[in-house]
mmCIF file of C-alpha atoms in Angstrom:
data_model
loop_
_atom_site.group_PDB
_atom_site.id
_atom_site.type_symbol
_atom_site.label_atom_id
_atom_site.label_comp_id
_atom_site.label_asym_id
_atom_site.label_seq_id
_atom_site.Cartn_x
_atom_site.Cartn_y
_atom_site.Cartn_z
ATOM 1 C CA MET I 65 -14.645 11.626 8.512
ATOM 2 C CA ILE I 66 -17.380 14.241 9.024
ATOM 3 C CA GLY I 67 -19.972 12.522 11.180
ATOM 4 C CA THR I 68 -22.171 9.477 11.571
ATOM 5 C CA SER I 69 -25.629 10.698 10.572
ATOM 6 C CA ALA I 70 -27.394 9.298 7.513
ATOM 7 C CA GLY I 71 -27.297 12.673 5.771
ATOM 8 C CA GLU I 72 -23.554 13.059 6.297
ATOM 9 C CA TRP I 73 -22.928 9.497 5.129
ATOM 10 C CA LEU I 74 -24.978 10.138 1.987
ATOM 11 C CA PHE I 75 -23.086 13.373 1.326
ATOM 12 C CA ILE I 76 -19.612 11.818 1.583
ATOM 13 C CA ARG I 77 -20.580 8.735 -0.462
ATOM 14 C CA SER I 78 -22.121 10.900 -3.180
ATOM 15 C CA SER I 79 -19.022 13.093 -3.255
ATOM 16 C CA ILE I 80 -16.766 10.061 -3.597
ATOM 17 C CA ILE I 81 -18.832 8.654 -6.470
ATOM 18 C CA LEU I 82 -18.897 11.990 -8.318
ATOM 19 C CA ILE I 83 -15.139 12.567 -7.968
ATOM 20 C CA ARG I 84 -14.168 8.962 -8.624
ATOM 21 C CA TYR I 85 -16.289 8.462 -11.744
ATOM 22 C CA THR I 86 -16.026 11.976 -13.174
ATOM 23 C CA PRO I 87 -15.561 10.779 -16.812
ATOM 24 C CA LEU I 88 -19.019 9.176 -16.686
ATOM 25 C CA LEU I 89 -20.433 12.456 -15.413
ATOM 26 C CA TYR I 90 -18.710 14.328 -18.260
ATOM 27 C CA ALA I 91 -20.104 11.872 -20.799
ATOM 28 C CA ALA I 92 -23.617 12.224 -19.371
ATOM 29 C CA ILE I 93 -23.404 16.033 -19.538
ATOM 30 C CA LEU I 94 -22.086 15.868 -23.100
ATOM 31 C CA ALA I 95 -24.936 13.559 -24.150
ATOM 32 C CA ALA I 96 -27.470 15.882 -22.507
ATOM 33 C CA LEU I 97 -26.007 18.888 -24.333
ATOM 34 C CA CYS I 98 -26.168 17.068 -27.658
ATOM 35 C CA LEU I 99 -29.799 16.068 -27.095
ATOM 36 C CA TRP I 100 -30.787 19.508 -25.872
ATOM 37 C CA ARG I 101 -28.955 21.623 -28.435
ATOM 38 C CA GLY I 102 -29.151 19.220 -31.313
ATOM 39 C CA HIS I 103 -25.590 20.023 -32.389
ATOM 40 C CA ALA I 104 -22.387 18.006 -32.626
ATOM 41 C CA PRO I 105 -20.267 18.213 -29.462
ATOM 42 C CA TRP I 106 -17.666 20.570 -30.916
ATOM 43 C CA GLN I 107 -20.212 23.232 -32.038
ATOM 44 C CA THR I 108 -20.901 24.728 -28.570
ATOM 45 C CA THR I 109 -18.450 26.138 -26.018
ATOM 46 C CA PRO I 110 -19.708 24.064 -23.042
ATOM 47 C CA ALA I 111 -19.524 20.894 -25.137
ATOM 48 C CA ARG I 112 -15.985 21.746 -26.251
ATOM 49 C CA CYS I 113 -14.978 22.203 -22.613
ATOM 50 C CA ILE I 114 -16.490 18.829 -21.707
ATOM 51 C CA CYS I 115 -14.703 17.187 -24.656
ATOM 52 C CA ALA I 116 -11.420 18.746 -23.499
ATOM 53 C CA LEU I 117 -11.970 17.428 -19.963
ATOM 54 C CA LEU I 118 -12.742 13.958 -21.328
ATOM 55 C CA ALA I 119 -9.565 14.104 -23.404
ATOM 56 C CA CYS I 120 -7.568 15.050 -20.290
ATOM 57 C CA GLU I 121 -9.092 12.128 -18.397
ATOM 58 C CA ALA I 122 -8.199 9.758 -21.252
ATOM 59 C CA ILE I 123 -4.595 11.018 -21.342
ATOM 60 C CA PHE I 124 -4.354 10.679 -17.558
ATOM 61 C CA TYR I 125 -5.656 7.110 -17.729
ATOM 62 C CA LEU I 126 -3.187 6.081 -20.438
ATOM 63 C CA VAL I 127 -0.112 8.003 -19.252
ATOM 64 C CA VAL I 128 -0.431 7.888 -15.449
ATOM 65 C CA PHE I 129 -3.020 5.418 -14.189
ATOM 66 C CA ARG I 130 -2.337 2.357 -16.376
ATOM 67 C CA PRO I 131 1.475 2.487 -15.964
ATOM 68 C CA HIS I 132 1.001 2.794 -12.211
ATOM 69 C CA VAL I 133 -1.293 -0.258 -12.134
ATOM 70 C CA SER I 134 1.232 -2.244 -14.179
ATOM 71 C CA ARG I 135 4.033 -1.225 -11.826
ATOM 72 C CA VAL I 136 2.237 -2.218 -8.626
ATOM 73 C CA ARG I 137 1.290 -5.571 -10.165
ATOM 74 C CA THR I 138 4.869 -6.424 -11.083
ATOM 75 C CA PRO I 139 5.916 -9.630 -9.263
ATOM 76 C CA ALA I 140 7.907 -8.931 -6.132
ATOM 77 C CA ALA I 141 11.662 -9.434 -6.154
ATOM 78 C CA HIS I 142 12.282 -11.842 -3.291
ATOM 79 C CA PRO I 143 15.657 -12.130 -1.560
ATOM 80 C CA ALA I 144 17.855 -15.113 -2.238
ATOM 81 C CA ALA I 145 16.380 -18.293 -0.758
ATOM 82 C CA LEU I 146 17.779 -19.405 2.579
ATOM 83 C CA SER I 147 19.474 -22.740 2.947
ATOM 84 C CA PRO I 148 17.388 -25.432 4.658
ATOM 85 C CA SER I 149 19.440 -25.144 7.846
ATOM 86 C CA ALA I 150 19.143 -21.347 7.947
ATOM 87 C CA ARG I 151 15.432 -21.554 7.200
ATOM 88 C CA ARG I 152 14.925 -24.130 9.947
ATOM 89 C CA THR I 153 16.781 -21.909 12.412
ATOM 90 C CA LEU I 154 14.623 -18.949 11.411
ATOM 91 C CA PHE I 155 11.393 -20.932 11.748
ATOM 92 C CA TYR I 156 12.106 -22.208 15.248
ATOM 93 C CA ARG I 157 13.356 -18.799 16.318
ATOM 94 C CA CYS I 158 10.101 -17.243 15.141
ATOM 95 C CA MET I 159 8.003 -19.901 16.819
ATOM 96 C CA GLY I 160 9.960 -19.368 20.024
ATOM 97 C CA ASN I 161 8.555 -15.831 20.130
ATOM 98 C CA VAL I 162 4.928 -16.908 19.614
ATOM 99 C CA PRO I 163 3.140 -17.162 22.990
ATOM 100 C CA ASP I 164 -0.198 -18.288 21.508
ATOM 101 C CA ALA I 165 -0.145 -20.338 18.301
ATOM 102 C CA ASP I 166 -3.918 -20.066 17.847
ATOM 103 C CA GLU I 167 -3.849 -16.265 17.900
ATOM 104 C CA TYR I 168 -0.719 -16.236 15.733
ATOM 105 C CA LEU I 169 -2.491 -18.146 12.972
ATOM 106 C CA ARG I 170 -5.767 -16.260 13.336
ATOM 107 C CA TRP I 171 -4.205 -12.854 12.837
ATOM 108 C CA TRP I 172 -2.049 -13.938 9.907
ATOM 109 C CA PHE I 173 -5.332 -15.108 8.407
ATOM 110 C CA LEU I 174 -7.002 -11.737 9.023
ATOM 111 C CA GLY I 175 -8.876 -12.787 12.147
ATOM 112 C CA ALA I 176 -10.497 -15.836 10.547
ATOM 113 C CA ASP I 177 -12.229 -18.495 12.616
ATOM 114 C CA LEU I 178 -9.832 -21.319 13.484
ATOM 115 C CA ARG I 179 -12.241 -23.816 11.929
ATOM 116 C CA ASP I 180 -11.660 -22.126 8.564
ATOM 117 C CA ILE I 181 -7.855 -22.474 8.766
ATOM 118 C CA CYS I 182 -6.965 -25.916 7.420
ATOM 119 C CA ARG I 183 -3.760 -27.705 6.503
ATOM 120 C CA ASP I 184 -3.579 -26.402 2.955
ATOM 121 C CA ASN I 185 -4.099 -22.839 4.163
ATOM 122 C CA VAL I 186 -1.256 -23.098 6.655
ATOM 123 C CA ARG I 187 0.986 -24.880 4.138
ATOM 124 C CA GLN I 188 0.443 -22.057 1.644
ATOM 125 C CA PHE I 189 1.229 -19.469 4.326
ATOM 126 C CA LEU I 190 4.438 -21.206 5.411
ATOM 127 C CA LEU I 191 5.612 -21.462 1.812
ATOM 128 C CA TRP I 192 5.274 -17.703 1.508
ATOM 129 C CA ALA I 193 6.661 -16.838 4.948
ATOM 130 C CA PHE I 194 9.763 -19.047 4.944
ATOM 131 C CA PHE I 195 10.329 -20.256 1.373
ATOM 132 C CA ASP I 196 9.311 -17.083 -0.527
ATOM 133 C CA VAL I 197 7.394 -19.094 -3.128
ATOM 134 C CA LYS I 198 3.819 -19.657 -4.192
ATOM 135 C CA GLU I 199 2.323 -23.088 -3.729
ATOM 136 C CA THR I 200 2.167 -23.623 -7.503
ATOM 137 C CA ASP I 201 5.864 -22.747 -7.832
ATOM 138 C CA ALA I 202 6.749 -25.161 -5.036
ATOM 139 C CA TRP I 203 5.021 -27.989 -6.907
ATOM 140 C CA CYS I 204 7.077 -27.209 -10.028
ATOM 141 C CA SER I 205 10.384 -26.831 -8.187
ATOM 142 C CA PRO I 206 13.112 -29.452 -8.810
ATOM 143 C CA ASP I 207 13.557 -29.519 -5.011
ATOM 144 C CA ARG I 208 9.883 -30.294 -4.474
ATOM 145 C CA ASP I 209 10.445 -33.431 -2.379
ATOM 146 C CA ALA I 210 12.869 -31.658 -0.036
ATOM 147 C CA ILE I 211 10.526 -28.668 0.286
ATOM 148 C CA TRP I 212 7.540 -30.832 1.194
ATOM 149 C CA ALA I 213 9.570 -32.868 3.683
ATOM 150 C CA GLU I 214 10.758 -29.693 5.415
ATOM 151 C CA LEU I 215 7.242 -28.277 5.276
ATOM 152 C CA ASP I 216 5.809 -31.400 6.904
ATOM 153 C CA GLU I 217 8.265 -30.907 9.764
ATOM 154 C CA TYR I 218 7.015 -27.347 10.300
ATOM 155 C CA MET I 219 3.392 -28.423 10.061
ATOM 156 C CA ALA I 220 3.924 -31.118 12.685
ATOM 157 C CA PHE I 221 5.557 -28.599 15.012
ATOM 158 C CA LEU I 222 2.673 -26.144 14.564
ATOM 159 C CA GLU I 223 0.107 -28.851 15.299
ATOM 160 C CA LYS I 224 2.050 -29.735 18.432
ATOM 161 C CA ARG I 225 1.915 -26.085 19.522
ATOM 162 C CA LEU I 226 -1.806 -25.988 18.747
ATOM 163 C CA ASP I 227 -2.429 -29.212 20.727
ATOM 164 C CA ARG I 228 -4.647 -30.448 17.913
ATOM 165 C CA PRO I 229 -4.323 -31.570 14.297
ATOM 166 C CA LEU I 230 -5.308 -29.167 11.572
ATOM 167 C CA ALA I 231 -8.298 -30.141 9.471
ATOM 168 C CA LYS I 232 -7.433 -31.607 6.090
ATOM 169 C CA GLY I 233 -8.081 -29.695 2.887
ATOM 170 C CA ARG I 234 -8.467 -25.965 2.391
ATOM 171 C CA GLY I 235 -10.760 -23.714 4.399
ATOM 172 C CA SER I 236 -12.289 -20.369 3.522
ATOM 173 C CA ALA I 237 -9.661 -18.354 5.427
ATOM 174 C CA GLN I 238 -7.519 -15.978 3.396
ATOM 175 C CA GLY I 239 -3.941 -15.472 4.557
ATOM 176 C CA LEU I 240 -2.023 -12.202 4.416
ATOM 177 C CA MET I 241 0.821 -12.842 1.957
ATOM 178 C CA LEU I 242 1.774 -9.400 0.748
ATOM 179 C CA THR I 243 4.383 -10.262 -1.886
ATOM 180 C CA VAL I 244 2.344 -12.935 -3.658
ATOM 181 C CA ASP I 245 -1.227 -11.700 -3.194
ATOM 182 C CA ASP I 246 -2.941 -10.207 -6.212
ATOM 183 C CA VAL I 247 -2.979 -6.402 -6.140
ATOM 184 C CA GLU I 248 -6.528 -5.151 -6.555
ATOM 185 C CA THR I 249 -6.785 -1.599 -7.866
ATOM 186 C CA ALA I 250 -9.777 0.736 -8.073
ATOM 187 C CA TYR I 251 -10.078 3.331 -10.790
ATOM 188 C CA ARG I 252 -9.840 6.946 -9.668
ATOM 189 C CA SER I 253 -10.218 9.804 -12.094
ATOM 190 C CA MET I 254 -7.923 12.762 -12.592
ATOM 191 C CA SER I 255 -10.465 14.849 -10.672
ATOM 192 C CA TRP I 256 -9.949 12.597 -7.648
ATOM 193 C CA TYR I 257 -6.209 13.288 -7.637
ATOM 194 C CA LEU I 258 -6.854 16.985 -8.273
ATOM 195 C CA ALA I 259 -8.961 17.044 -5.089
ATOM 196 C CA VAL I 260 -6.155 15.280 -3.203
ATOM 197 C CA PHE I 261 -3.661 17.825 -4.572
ATOM 198 C CA ILE I 262 -5.801 20.771 -3.413
ATOM 199 C CA VAL I 263 -6.278 19.326 0.086
ATOM 200 C CA ASP I 264 -2.554 18.537 0.327
ATOM 201 C CA GLN I 265 -1.576 22.078 -0.641
ATOM 202 C CA LEU I 266 -4.107 23.672 1.711
ATOM 203 C CA THR I 267 -2.797 21.510 4.554
ATOM 204 C CA HIS I 268 0.773 22.523 3.733
ATOM 205 C CA LEU I 269 -0.213 26.207 3.679
ATOM 206 C CA ILE I 270 -2.021 26.011 7.030
ATOM 207 C CA MET I 271 0.898 24.227 8.692
ATOM 208 C CA ALA I 272 3.381 26.721 7.221
ATOM 209 C CA VAL I 273 1.309 29.597 8.630
ATOM 210 C CA LEU I 274 1.334 27.872 12.029
ATOM 211 C CA GLY I 275 5.133 27.840 11.975
ATOM 212 C CA PHE I 276 5.929 24.341 10.741
ATOM 213 C CA GLN I 277 8.882 23.821 8.423
ATOM 214 C CA TYR I 278 8.654 21.349 5.560
ATOM 215 C CA TYR I 279 11.565 19.013 4.815
ATOM 216 C CA ALA I 280 11.501 17.561 1.310
ATOM 217 C CA ARG I 281 12.392 14.040 0.260
ATOM 218 C CA SER I 282 15.015 13.065 -2.258
ATOM 219 C CA PRO I 283 14.241 13.925 -5.920
ATOM 220 C CA ALA I 284 13.951 10.207 -6.739
ATOM 221 C CA GLN I 285 11.300 9.687 -4.072
ATOM 222 C CA ALA I 286 9.477 12.901 -4.940
ATOM 223 C CA ALA I 287 9.267 11.934 -8.616
ATOM 224 C CA LYS I 288 7.339 8.762 -7.718
ATOM 225 C CA THR I 289 4.569 10.676 -5.929
ATOM 226 C CA PHE I 290 1.312 11.564 -7.648
ATOM 227 C CA PRO I 291 -0.146 14.100 -7.309
ATOM 228 C CA PRO I 292 3.158 15.997 -7.111
ATOM 229 C CA ARG I 293 4.147 18.337 -4.287
ATOM 230 C CA PRO I 294 5.562 21.541 -5.819
ATOM 231 C CA GLN I 295 6.951 22.705 -2.455
ATOM 232 C CA GLU I 296 9.575 19.950 -2.677
ATOM 233 C CA LEU I 297 11.344 21.961 -5.387
ATOM 234 C CA TRP I 298 12.481 24.633 -2.947
ATOM 235 C CA ALA I 299 12.126 23.021 0.493
ATOM 236 C CA ARG I 300 15.143 21.923 2.511
ATOM 237 C CA ARG I 301 16.096 18.294 2.141
ATOM 238 C CA HIS I 302 16.874 15.927 4.968
ATOM 239 C CA ASP I 303 20.570 15.087 5.313
ATOM 240 C CA VAL I 304 20.029 11.348 4.979
ATOM 241 C CA ASP I 305 17.361 9.711 2.846
ATOM 242 C CA VAL I 306 15.757 7.202 5.193
ATOM 243 C CA GLY I 307 14.521 5.205 2.204
ATOM 244 C CA VAL I 308 10.795 5.536 2.709
ATOM 245 C CA GLY I 309 10.680 9.174 1.787
ATOM 246 C CA LEU I 310 10.966 10.564 5.286
ATOM 247 C CA TYR I 311 9.990 14.172 5.615
ATOM 248 C CA LEU I 312 9.589 16.091 8.813
ATOM 249 C CA MET I 313 7.405 18.937 9.937
ATOM 250 C CA LEU I 314 9.058 20.613 12.931
ATOM 251 C CA ARG I 315 7.293 23.333 14.817
ATOM 252 C CA PRO I 316 9.487 25.770 16.749
ATOM 253 C CA GLY I 317 8.498 26.553 20.296
ATOM 254 C CA GLY I 318 5.973 24.607 22.322
ATOM 255 C CA ASP I 319 7.057 22.018 24.835
ATOM 256 C CA GLU I 320 10.863 22.198 24.688
ATOM 257 C CA CYS I 321 11.283 18.757 26.224
ATOM 258 C CA LYS I 322 9.027 17.100 23.615
ATOM 259 C CA VAL I 323 10.642 19.005 20.751
ATOM 260 C CA ALA I 324 14.120 18.026 21.949
ATOM 261 C CA LEU I 325 13.076 14.387 22.286
ATOM 262 C CA PHE I 326 11.529 14.431 18.818
ATOM 263 C CA LYS I 327 14.687 15.917 17.283
ATOM 264 C CA LEU I 328 16.799 13.326 19.092
ATOM 265 C CA MET I 329 14.647 10.503 17.694
ATOM 266 C CA CYS I 330 14.936 11.949 14.184
ATOM 267 C CA LYS I 331 18.723 12.117 14.484
ATOM 268 C CA TYR I 332 18.758 8.502 15.669
ATOM 269 C CA LEU I 333 16.672 7.398 12.664
ATOM 270 C CA ALA I 334 18.915 9.308 10.282
ATOM 271 C CA PHE I 335 22.061 7.843 11.885
ATOM 272 C CA GLU I 336 20.599 4.328 11.720
ATOM 273 C CA ALA I 337 19.776 4.789 8.039
ATOM 274 C CA PHE I 338 23.292 6.102 7.463
ATOM 275 C CA LEU I 339 24.779 2.989 9.072
ATOM 276 C CA ASP I 340 22.536 0.726 6.970
ATOM 277 C CA HIS I 341 23.626 2.574 3.839
ATOM 278 C CA LYS I 342 27.319 2.239 4.694
ATOM 279 C CA THR I 343 26.934 -1.431 5.611
ATOM 280 C CA SER I 344 25.209 -2.304 2.343
ATOM 281 C CA ALA I 345 27.588 -0.212 0.216
#
């Protein structure tokens, strides 16, 4: 972000460690104060401040961080399973738009070497992509025989497109299966989010001074954001909630053609979202 020299790299890494693991820093300072002063933590003002900060970090961890981790690790709600005929149609339609089967598999497996993508890897990927199930769930399904027969058909077609048979067994390649992959989370302290909040607000202030106008999201979307954005309480809201919390920063003036094109694209997105909403209602 700030350069490529060793000194700059050391600075940014040190800053990340200090902000990310602030509770450990607080605990170290508190222990040093106790050893130096020889008093209990609550008998000196600096120690009381450190204890208060540790208490805030503990509350943040229990009230904000842990519930968020639990929420993101909730199993995904998959759509209703397609019928075998609809699934078969979808599979061949997808394969009809794949010009290079080798590259198609490699990039779904995060750029892995083709030698590391074996039959079991591809079978697991197809179960996620077209059946919306994990491999373990497919084994336990009452329709297991039908699933494996259909899967064998898809595997044979893929091998035909590859002009070679896939190696038996499971390779070291890891597929990208977003709704069934484990969600790995990293702890970040309250101080980390406080730093994000400060940068976010400074950015908003600078853009407002430059003439940009902030458009807030719906209250439901805003309530899910942490750290919060206070400006959403009084900012104008977009006419149609696009569903992903769309907010726009429009700058008056400048290249009129580009601004007009941008506004036209925004209206198109809003109209498309409106149609989707009416269709699903």
